[in-house]
Amino acid sequence: MATRSPYSGLQITLHWLIAFLIAAAWFLGDGMGRILDKRIEAGTTGIEGNTLHVWIGGAVFLLVLIRIAVRLRTGAPAPAAGSTGWQETAALWGHRALYLMMILVPVLGATAWYGHVKPAAEAHEIAVNVLVILIVGHTLMALYHQYVARDGTLRRMIPFLR
Ligand code: HEM
Ligand code: HEM
């Protein structure tokens, strides 16, 4: 994979925009189960009746596709100086898992919503929990690197941070 330094403005913008939209979708998920049941009963399969949760989740999906394309083209900065092999492997697979779940969560949601597949709704809820656990771990690691290991990792995503 190509390495570059630092993350581009586009990569940083997408990182924070997507993080914000995931948080918004998460808060707006409340009550979606009942809305889905009514929708299935009514037989609606199109975009009519789409909730803000569905629109925002769909935006996350499209933005993540763009983000992965940008990532494959421009790469990521080289690992912080002093990081060990296992740390780099953990970060690589942690980031890949985040990308995978950011794709899987909306795909399962859409399968339930547009395809009326109830098991996909349950899988969507489980996948959301996995994504949230990954995000919490990711955030803790970012804070650890910045404030305990003090290797400036957070500055890669917040360039004006001192
Ligand atoms: C919904 C929440 C979030 C998601 C889904 C997410 C996802 C990701 C992903 C996939 C990467 C890898 C980028 C790449 O190399 O292509 C990344 C990098 C990064 N994220 Fe997040 N992130 C989130 C929230 C946060 C938060 C809250 C912080 C800080 C407290 C943070 C700090 C960072 C930093 C510092 C990097 C660069 C790591 C490095 O260069 O190795 N992220 N994030
Ligand atoms: C990153 C994007 C998304 C996140 C973070 C997210 C998050 C959530 C959360 C937290 C819930 C509530 C789960 C619960 O009640 O325990 C939920 C439910 C639901 N979401 Fe999403 N969602 C996303 C994308 C989508 C998309 C794109 C769709 C449809 C196109 C969708 C459709 C649904 C449906 C139908 C439910 C109800 C599931 C059920 O309880 O039967 N979601 N989502």
PDB file of N, CA, C and O and ligand atoms in Angstrom, residues 21-23 25-34 36-37 50 53-61 101-102 105-114 118 121-122 124-125 128-129 131-132, ligand 2:
ATOM      1  N   LEU A  21     -21.762  11.766  11.033  1.00  0.00           N
ATOM      2  CA  LEU A  21     -22.981  11.164  10.482  1.00  0.00           C
ATOM      3  C   LEU A  21     -23.290   9.811  11.136  1.00  0.00           C
ATOM      4  O   LEU A  21     -24.459   9.460  11.334  1.00  0.00           O
ATOM      5  N   ILE A  22     -22.247   9.039  11.481  1.00  0.00           N
ATOM      6  CA  ILE A  22     -22.482   7.764  12.168  1.00  0.00           C
ATOM      7  C   ILE A  22     -23.110   8.035  13.538  1.00  0.00           C
ATOM      8  O   ILE A  22     -24.064   7.361  13.949  1.00  0.00           O
ATOM      9  N   ALA A  23     -22.584   9.049  14.241  1.00  0.00           N
ATOM     10  CA  ALA A  23     -23.153   9.399  15.549  1.00  0.00           C
ATOM     11  C   ALA A  23     -24.616   9.816  15.387  1.00  0.00           C
ATOM     12  O   ALA A  23     -25.493   9.392  16.155  1.00  0.00           O
ATOM     13  N   ALA A  25     -26.745   8.962  12.938  1.00  0.00           N
ATOM     14  CA  ALA A  25     -27.548   7.772  12.597  1.00  0.00           C
ATOM     15  C   ALA A  25     -27.799   6.944  13.850  1.00  0.00           C
ATOM     16  O   ALA A  25     -28.884   6.397  14.048  1.00  0.00           O
ATOM     17  N   TRP A  26     -26.778   6.852  14.687  1.00  0.00           N
ATOM     18  CA  TRP A  26     -26.899   6.059  15.913  1.00  0.00           C
ATOM     19  C   TRP A  26     -28.005   6.638  16.798  1.00  0.00           C
ATOM     20  O   TRP A  26     -28.874   5.912  17.272  1.00  0.00           O
ATOM     21  N   PHE A  27     -27.988   7.948  17.012  1.00  0.00           N
ATOM     22  CA  PHE A  27     -29.015   8.571  17.855  1.00  0.00           C
ATOM     23  C   PHE A  27     -30.400   8.486  17.219  1.00  0.00           C
ATOM     24  O   PHE A  27     -31.408   8.426  17.922  1.00  0.00           O
ATOM     25  N   LEU A  28     -30.457   8.497  15.887  1.00  0.00           N
ATOM     26  CA  LEU A  28     -31.744   8.471  15.191  1.00  0.00           C
ATOM     27  C   LEU A  28     -32.257   7.045  14.971  1.00  0.00           C
ATOM     28  O   LEU A  28     -33.319   6.851  14.371  1.00  0.00           O
ATOM     29  N   GLY A  29     -31.516   6.033  15.460  1.00  0.00           N
ATOM     30  CA  GLY A  29     -31.929   4.633  15.252  1.00  0.00           C
ATOM     31  C   GLY A  29     -33.110   4.234  16.125  1.00  0.00           C
ATOM     32  O   GLY A  29     -33.851   3.290  15.799  1.00  0.00           O
ATOM     33  N   ASP A  30     -33.288   4.978  17.208  1.00  0.00           N
ATOM     34  CA  ASP A  30     -34.375   4.713  18.157  1.00  0.00           C
ATOM     35  C   ASP A  30     -35.733   4.662  17.448  1.00  0.00           C
ATOM     36  O   ASP A  30     -36.064   5.581  16.707  1.00  0.00           O
ATOM     37  N   GLY A  31     -36.504   3.616  17.694  1.00  0.00           N
ATOM     38  CA  GLY A  31     -37.851   3.556  17.128  1.00  0.00           C
ATOM     39  C   GLY A  31     -37.907   3.007  15.712  1.00  0.00           C
ATOM     40  O   GLY A  31     -38.991   2.786  15.163  1.00  0.00           O
ATOM     41  N   MET A  32     -36.733   2.763  15.086  1.00  0.00           N
ATOM     42  CA  MET A  32     -36.711   2.282  13.700  1.00  0.00           C
ATOM     43  C   MET A  32     -37.355   0.893  13.566  1.00  0.00           C
ATOM     44  O   MET A  32     -37.922   0.572  12.522  1.00  0.00           O
ATOM     45  N   GLY A  33     -37.256   0.084  14.637  1.00  0.00           N
ATOM     46  CA  GLY A  33     -37.834  -1.267  14.586  1.00  0.00           C
ATOM     47  C   GLY A  33     -39.338  -1.224  14.305  1.00  0.00           C
ATOM     48  O   GLY A  33     -39.837  -1.940  13.421  1.00  0.00           O
ATOM     49  N   ARG A  34     -40.041  -0.354  15.049  1.00  0.00           N
ATOM     50  CA  ARG A  34     -41.505  -0.237  14.866  1.00  0.00           C
ATOM     51  C   ARG A  34     -41.837   0.341  13.487  1.00  0.00           C
ATOM     52  O   ARG A  34     -42.773  -0.105  12.825  1.00  0.00           O
ATOM     53  N   LEU A  36     -40.104   0.040  10.819  1.00  0.00           N
ATOM     54  CA  LEU A  36     -39.868  -1.019   9.823  1.00  0.00           C
ATOM     55  C   LEU A  36     -41.052  -1.989   9.765  1.00  0.00           C
ATOM     56  O   LEU A  36     -41.515  -2.356   8.678  1.00  0.00           O
ATOM     57  N   ASP A  37     -41.560  -2.377  10.947  1.00  0.00           N
ATOM     58  CA  ASP A  37     -42.699  -3.309  10.982  1.00  0.00           C
ATOM     59  C   ASP A  37     -43.897  -2.733  10.230  1.00  0.00           C
ATOM     60  O   ASP A  37     -44.538  -3.427   9.431  1.00  0.00           O
ATOM     61  N   ASN A  50     -38.956   7.154   3.754  1.00  0.00           N
ATOM     62  CA  ASN A  50     -37.604   7.061   4.322  1.00  0.00           C
ATOM     63  C   ASN A  50     -37.455   8.036   5.488  1.00  0.00           C
ATOM     64  O   ASN A  50     -37.820   9.205   5.365  1.00  0.00           O
ATOM     65  N   HIS A  53     -32.973   8.713   9.624  1.00  0.00           N
ATOM     66  CA  HIS A  53     -32.011   7.643   9.915  1.00  0.00           C
ATOM     67  C   HIS A  53     -31.567   6.953   8.621  1.00  0.00           C
ATOM     68  O   HIS A  53     -30.378   6.714   8.410  1.00  0.00           O
ATOM     69  N   VAL A  54     -32.532   6.660   7.768  1.00  0.00           N
ATOM     70  CA  VAL A  54     -32.232   5.956   6.518  1.00  0.00           C
ATOM     71  C   VAL A  54     -31.402   6.837   5.584  1.00  0.00           C
ATOM     72  O   VAL A  54     -30.414   6.390   4.993  1.00  0.00           O
ATOM     73  N   TRP A  55     -31.773   8.130   5.466  1.00  0.00           N
ATOM     74  CA  TRP A  55     -31.021   9.038   4.580  1.00  0.00           C
ATOM     75  C   TRP A  55     -29.594   9.223   5.073  1.00  0.00           C
ATOM     76  O   TRP A  55     -28.640   9.199   4.286  1.00  0.00           O
ATOM     77  N   ILE A  56     -29.448   9.443   6.368  1.00  0.00           N
ATOM     78  CA  ILE A  56     -28.099   9.679   6.908  1.00  0.00           C
ATOM     79  C   ILE A  56     -27.249   8.413   6.803  1.00  0.00           C
ATOM     80  O   ILE A  56     -26.086   8.462   6.406  1.00  0.00           O
ATOM     81  N   GLY A  57     -27.858   7.259   7.117  1.00  0.00           N
ATOM     82  CA  GLY A  57     -27.134   5.984   6.979  1.00  0.00           C
ATOM     83  C   GLY A  57     -26.722   5.743   5.533  1.00  0.00           C
ATOM     84  O   GLY A  57     -25.616   5.264   5.262  1.00  0.00           O
ATOM     85  N   GLY A  58     -27.587   6.094   4.596  1.00  0.00           N
ATOM     86  CA  GLY A  58     -27.268   5.949   3.173  1.00  0.00           C
ATOM     87  C   GLY A  58     -26.119   6.870   2.770  1.00  0.00           C
ATOM     88  O   GLY A  58     -25.245   6.494   1.974  1.00  0.00           O
ATOM     89  N   ALA A  59     -26.111   8.089   3.344  1.00  0.00           N
ATOM     90  CA  ALA A  59     -25.021   9.036   3.061  1.00  0.00           C
ATOM     91  C   ALA A  59     -23.698   8.476   3.571  1.00  0.00           C
ATOM     92  O   ALA A  59     -22.660   8.586   2.906  1.00  0.00           O
ATOM     93  N   VAL A  60     -23.730   7.838   4.751  1.00  0.00           N
ATOM     94  CA  VAL A  60     -22.513   7.214   5.292  1.00  0.00           C
ATOM     95  C   VAL A  60     -21.989   6.188   4.293  1.00  0.00           C
ATOM     96  O   VAL A  60     -20.792   6.170   3.957  1.00  0.00           O
ATOM     97  N   PHE A  61     -22.896   5.362   3.774  1.00  0.00           N
ATOM     98  CA  PHE A  61     -22.498   4.315   2.825  1.00  0.00           C
ATOM     99  C   PHE A  61     -21.782   4.922   1.602  1.00  0.00           C
ATOM    100  O   PHE A  61     -20.678   4.496   1.246  1.00  0.00           O
ATOM    101  N   MET A 101     -17.085  -2.670   8.644  1.00  0.00           N
ATOM    102  CA  MET A 101     -18.344  -2.498   9.376  1.00  0.00           C
ATOM    103  C   MET A 101     -19.095  -1.249   8.907  1.00  0.00           C
ATOM    104  O   MET A 101     -20.326  -1.224   8.926  1.00  0.00           O
ATOM    105  N   MET A 102     -18.358  -0.220   8.457  1.00  0.00           N
ATOM    106  CA  MET A 102     -19.035   0.987   7.950  1.00  0.00           C
ATOM    107  C   MET A 102     -19.779   0.678   6.641  1.00  0.00           C
ATOM    108  O   MET A 102     -20.693   1.393   6.263  1.00  0.00           O
ATOM    109  N   VAL A 105     -22.866  -2.292   7.946  1.00  0.00           N
ATOM    110  CA  VAL A 105     -24.000  -1.762   8.723  1.00  0.00           C
ATOM    111  C   VAL A 105     -25.080  -1.161   7.811  1.00  0.00           C
ATOM    112  O   VAL A 105     -26.242  -1.570   7.876  1.00  0.00           O
ATOM    113  N   PRO A 106     -24.737  -0.215   6.910  1.00  0.00           N
ATOM    114  CA  PRO A 106     -25.794   0.310   6.036  1.00  0.00           C
ATOM    115  C   PRO A 106     -26.339  -0.725   5.049  1.00  0.00           C
ATOM    116  O   PRO A 106     -27.536  -0.681   4.733  1.00  0.00           O
ATOM    117  N   VAL A 107     -25.500  -1.651   4.576  1.00  0.00           N
ATOM    118  CA  VAL A 107     -25.986  -2.667   3.625  1.00  0.00           C
ATOM    119  C   VAL A 107     -27.057  -3.535   4.302  1.00  0.00           C
ATOM    120  O   VAL A 107     -28.118  -3.803   3.718  1.00  0.00           O
ATOM    121  N   LEU A 108     -26.808  -3.937   5.547  1.00  0.00           N
ATOM    122  CA  LEU A 108     -27.799  -4.747   6.264  1.00  0.00           C
ATOM    123  C   LEU A 108     -29.063  -3.934   6.543  1.00  0.00           C
ATOM    124  O   LEU A 108     -30.184  -4.439   6.412  1.00  0.00           O
ATOM    125  N   GLY A 109     -28.869  -2.663   6.928  1.00  0.00           N
ATOM    126  CA  GLY A 109     -30.022  -1.790   7.172  1.00  0.00           C
ATOM    127  C   GLY A 109     -30.876  -1.664   5.916  1.00  0.00           C
ATOM    128  O   GLY A 109     -32.105  -1.768   5.961  1.00  0.00           O
ATOM    129  N   ALA A 110     -30.211  -1.461   4.771  1.00  0.00           N
ATOM    130  CA  ALA A 110     -30.936  -1.286   3.507  1.00  0.00           C
ATOM    131  C   ALA A 110     -31.633  -2.580   3.091  1.00  0.00           C
ATOM    132  O   ALA A 110     -32.735  -2.548   2.523  1.00  0.00           O
ATOM    133  N   THR A 111     -31.004  -3.723   3.365  1.00  0.00           N
ATOM    134  CA  THR A 111     -31.620  -5.018   3.025  1.00  0.00           C
ATOM    135  C   THR A 111     -32.920  -5.187   3.805  1.00  0.00           C
ATOM    136  O   THR A 111     -33.936  -5.655   3.257  1.00  0.00           O
ATOM    137  N   ALA A 112     -32.891  -4.788   5.083  1.00  0.00           N
ATOM    138  CA  ALA A 112     -34.111  -4.867   5.902  1.00  0.00           C
ATOM    139  C   ALA A 112     -35.151  -3.865   5.396  1.00  0.00           C
ATOM    140  O   ALA A 112     -36.326  -4.195   5.240  1.00  0.00           O
ATOM    141  N   TRP A 113     -34.680  -2.648   5.106  1.00  0.00           N
ATOM    142  CA  TRP A 113     -35.588  -1.534   4.798  1.00  0.00           C
ATOM    143  C   TRP A 113     -36.226  -1.665   3.416  1.00  0.00           C
ATOM    144  O   TRP A 113     -37.430  -1.531   3.258  1.00  0.00           O
ATOM    145  N   TYR A 114     -35.398  -1.920   2.396  1.00  0.00           N
ATOM    146  CA  TYR A 114     -35.917  -1.978   1.016  1.00  0.00           C
ATOM    147  C   TYR A 114     -36.335  -3.399   0.633  1.00  0.00           C
ATOM    148  O   TYR A 114     -37.190  -3.579  -0.233  1.00  0.00           O
ATOM    149  N   LYS A 118     -36.427  -9.395   7.597  1.00  0.00           N
ATOM    150  CA  LYS A 118     -36.358  -9.185   9.054  1.00  0.00           C
ATOM    151  C   LYS A 118     -35.036  -9.648   9.673  1.00  0.00           C
ATOM    152  O   LYS A 118     -34.478  -8.939  10.529  1.00  0.00           O
ATOM    153  N   ALA A 121     -32.522  -7.051   9.669  1.00  0.00           N
ATOM    154  CA  ALA A 121     -32.703  -5.996  10.680  1.00  0.00           C
ATOM    155  C   ALA A 121     -31.990  -6.388  11.976  1.00  0.00           C
ATOM    156  O   ALA A 121     -31.320  -5.562  12.609  1.00  0.00           O
ATOM    157  N   GLU A 122     -32.127  -7.678  12.340  1.00  0.00           N
ATOM    158  CA  GLU A 122     -31.430  -8.145  13.554  1.00  0.00           C
ATOM    159  C   GLU A 122     -29.923  -8.096  13.355  1.00  0.00           C
ATOM    160  O   GLU A 122     -29.173  -7.667  14.242  1.00  0.00           O
ATOM    161  N   HIS A 124     -28.357  -6.140  11.397  1.00  0.00           N
ATOM    162  CA  HIS A 124     -27.998  -4.711  11.383  1.00  0.00           C
ATOM    163  C   HIS A 124     -27.723  -4.238  12.817  1.00  0.00           C
ATOM    164  O   HIS A 124     -26.713  -3.570  13.078  1.00  0.00           O
ATOM    165  N   GLU A 125     -28.594  -4.623  13.739  1.00  0.00           N
ATOM    166  CA  GLU A 125     -28.419  -4.194  15.140  1.00  0.00           C
ATOM    167  C   GLU A 125     -27.131  -4.760  15.725  1.00  0.00           C
ATOM    168  O   GLU A 125     -26.401  -4.063  16.436  1.00  0.00           O
ATOM    169  N   VAL A 128     -24.166  -2.975  14.203  1.00  0.00           N
ATOM    170  CA  VAL A 128     -24.010  -1.640  14.783  1.00  0.00           C
ATOM    171  C   VAL A 128     -23.220  -1.744  16.092  1.00  0.00           C
ATOM    172  O   VAL A 128     -22.305  -0.953  16.343  1.00  0.00           O
ATOM    173  N   ASN A 129     -23.569  -2.759  16.912  1.00  0.00           N
ATOM    174  CA  ASN A 129     -22.862  -2.908  18.183  1.00  0.00           C
ATOM    175  C   ASN A 129     -21.379  -3.197  17.963  1.00  0.00           C
ATOM    176  O   ASN A 129     -20.520  -2.657  18.669  1.00  0.00           O
ATOM    177  N   LEU A 131     -19.626  -2.258  15.366  1.00  0.00           N
ATOM    178  CA  LEU A 131     -19.035  -0.992  14.895  1.00  0.00           C
ATOM    179  C   LEU A 131     -18.768  -0.048  16.072  1.00  0.00           C
ATOM    180  O   LEU A 131     -17.690   0.550  16.161  1.00  0.00           O
ATOM    181  N   VAL A 132     -19.736   0.046  16.985  1.00  0.00           N
ATOM    182  CA  VAL A 132     -19.571   0.955  18.130  1.00  0.00           C
ATOM    183  C   VAL A 132     -18.397   0.508  19.005  1.00  0.00           C
ATOM    184  O   VAL A 132     -17.591   1.334  19.445  1.00  0.00           O
TER     185      VAL A 132
HETATM  186  C1  HEM B   2     -23.733   3.899   9.562  1.00  0.00           C
HETATM  187  C2  HEM B   2     -25.009   3.864   9.370  1.00  0.00           C
HETATM  188  C3  HEM B   2     -26.037   3.385  10.360  1.00  0.00           C
HETATM  189  C4  HEM B   2     -25.992   3.316  11.728  1.00  0.00           C
HETATM  190  C5  HEM B   2     -24.871   3.739  12.670  1.00  0.00           C
HETATM  191  C6  HEM B   2     -27.260   2.743  12.163  1.00  0.00           C
HETATM  192  C7  HEM B   2     -27.626   2.542  13.485  1.00  0.00           C
HETATM  193  C8  HEM B   2     -28.814   2.001  13.919  1.00  0.00           C
HETATM  194  C9  HEM B   2     -29.236   1.861  15.288  1.00  0.00           C
HETATM  195  C10 HEM B   2     -28.414   2.305  16.507  1.00  0.00           C
HETATM  196  C11 HEM B   2     -30.441   1.261  15.288  1.00  0.00           C
HETATM  197  C12 HEM B   2     -31.295   0.912  16.515  1.00  0.00           C
HETATM  198  C13 HEM B   2     -31.034  -0.495  16.900  1.00  0.00           C
HETATM  199  C14 HEM B   2     -31.812  -0.847  18.154  1.00  0.00           C
HETATM  200  O1  HEM B   2     -32.993  -0.475  18.252  1.00  0.00           O
HETATM  201  O2  HEM B   2     -31.229  -1.513  19.007  1.00  0.00           O
HETATM  202  C15 HEM B   2     -30.824   1.025  13.912  1.00  0.00           C
HETATM  203  C16 HEM B   2     -31.988   0.416  13.500  1.00  0.00           C
HETATM  204  C17 HEM B   2     -32.388   0.311  12.191  1.00  0.00           C
HETATM  205  N1  HEM B   2     -31.734   0.835  11.095  1.00  0.00           N
HETATM  206 FE1  HEM B   2     -29.909   1.655  11.067  1.00  0.00          FE
HETATM  207  N2  HEM B   2     -28.025   2.469  11.058  1.00  0.00           N
HETATM  208  C18 HEM B   2     -27.323   2.863   9.939  1.00  0.00           C
HETATM  209  C19 HEM B   2     -27.740   2.797   8.622  1.00  0.00           C
HETATM  210  C20 HEM B   2     -28.991   2.363   8.212  1.00  0.00           C
HETATM  211  C21 HEM B   2     -29.474   2.354   6.845  1.00  0.00           C
HETATM  212  C22 HEM B   2     -28.685   2.876   5.638  1.00  0.00           C
HETATM  213  C23 HEM B   2     -30.723   1.820   6.868  1.00  0.00           C
HETATM  214  C24 HEM B   2     -31.712   1.577   5.749  1.00  0.00           C
HETATM  215  C25 HEM B   2     -31.518   1.878   4.483  1.00  0.00           C
HETATM  216  C26 HEM B   2     -31.032   1.475   8.249  1.00  0.00           C
HETATM  217  C27 HEM B   2     -32.197   0.892   8.679  1.00  0.00           C
HETATM  218  C28 HEM B   2     -32.479   0.531   9.973  1.00  0.00           C
HETATM  219  C29 HEM B   2     -33.649  -0.236  10.364  1.00  0.00           C
HETATM  220  C30 HEM B   2     -34.724  -0.771   9.425  1.00  0.00           C
HETATM  221  C31 HEM B   2     -33.588  -0.382  11.754  1.00  0.00           C
HETATM  222  C32 HEM B   2     -34.570  -1.130  12.647  1.00  0.00           C
HETATM  223  C33 HEM B   2     -34.046  -2.520  12.916  1.00  0.00           C
HETATM  224  C34 HEM B   2     -34.979  -3.280  13.849  1.00  0.00           C
HETATM  225  O3  HEM B   2     -34.979  -2.969  15.050  1.00  0.00           O
HETATM  226  O4  HEM B   2     -35.708  -4.140  13.385  1.00  0.00           O
HETATM  227  N3  HEM B   2     -29.954   1.833   9.040  1.00  0.00           N
HETATM  228  N4  HEM B   2     -29.813   1.489  13.096  1.00  0.00           N
END
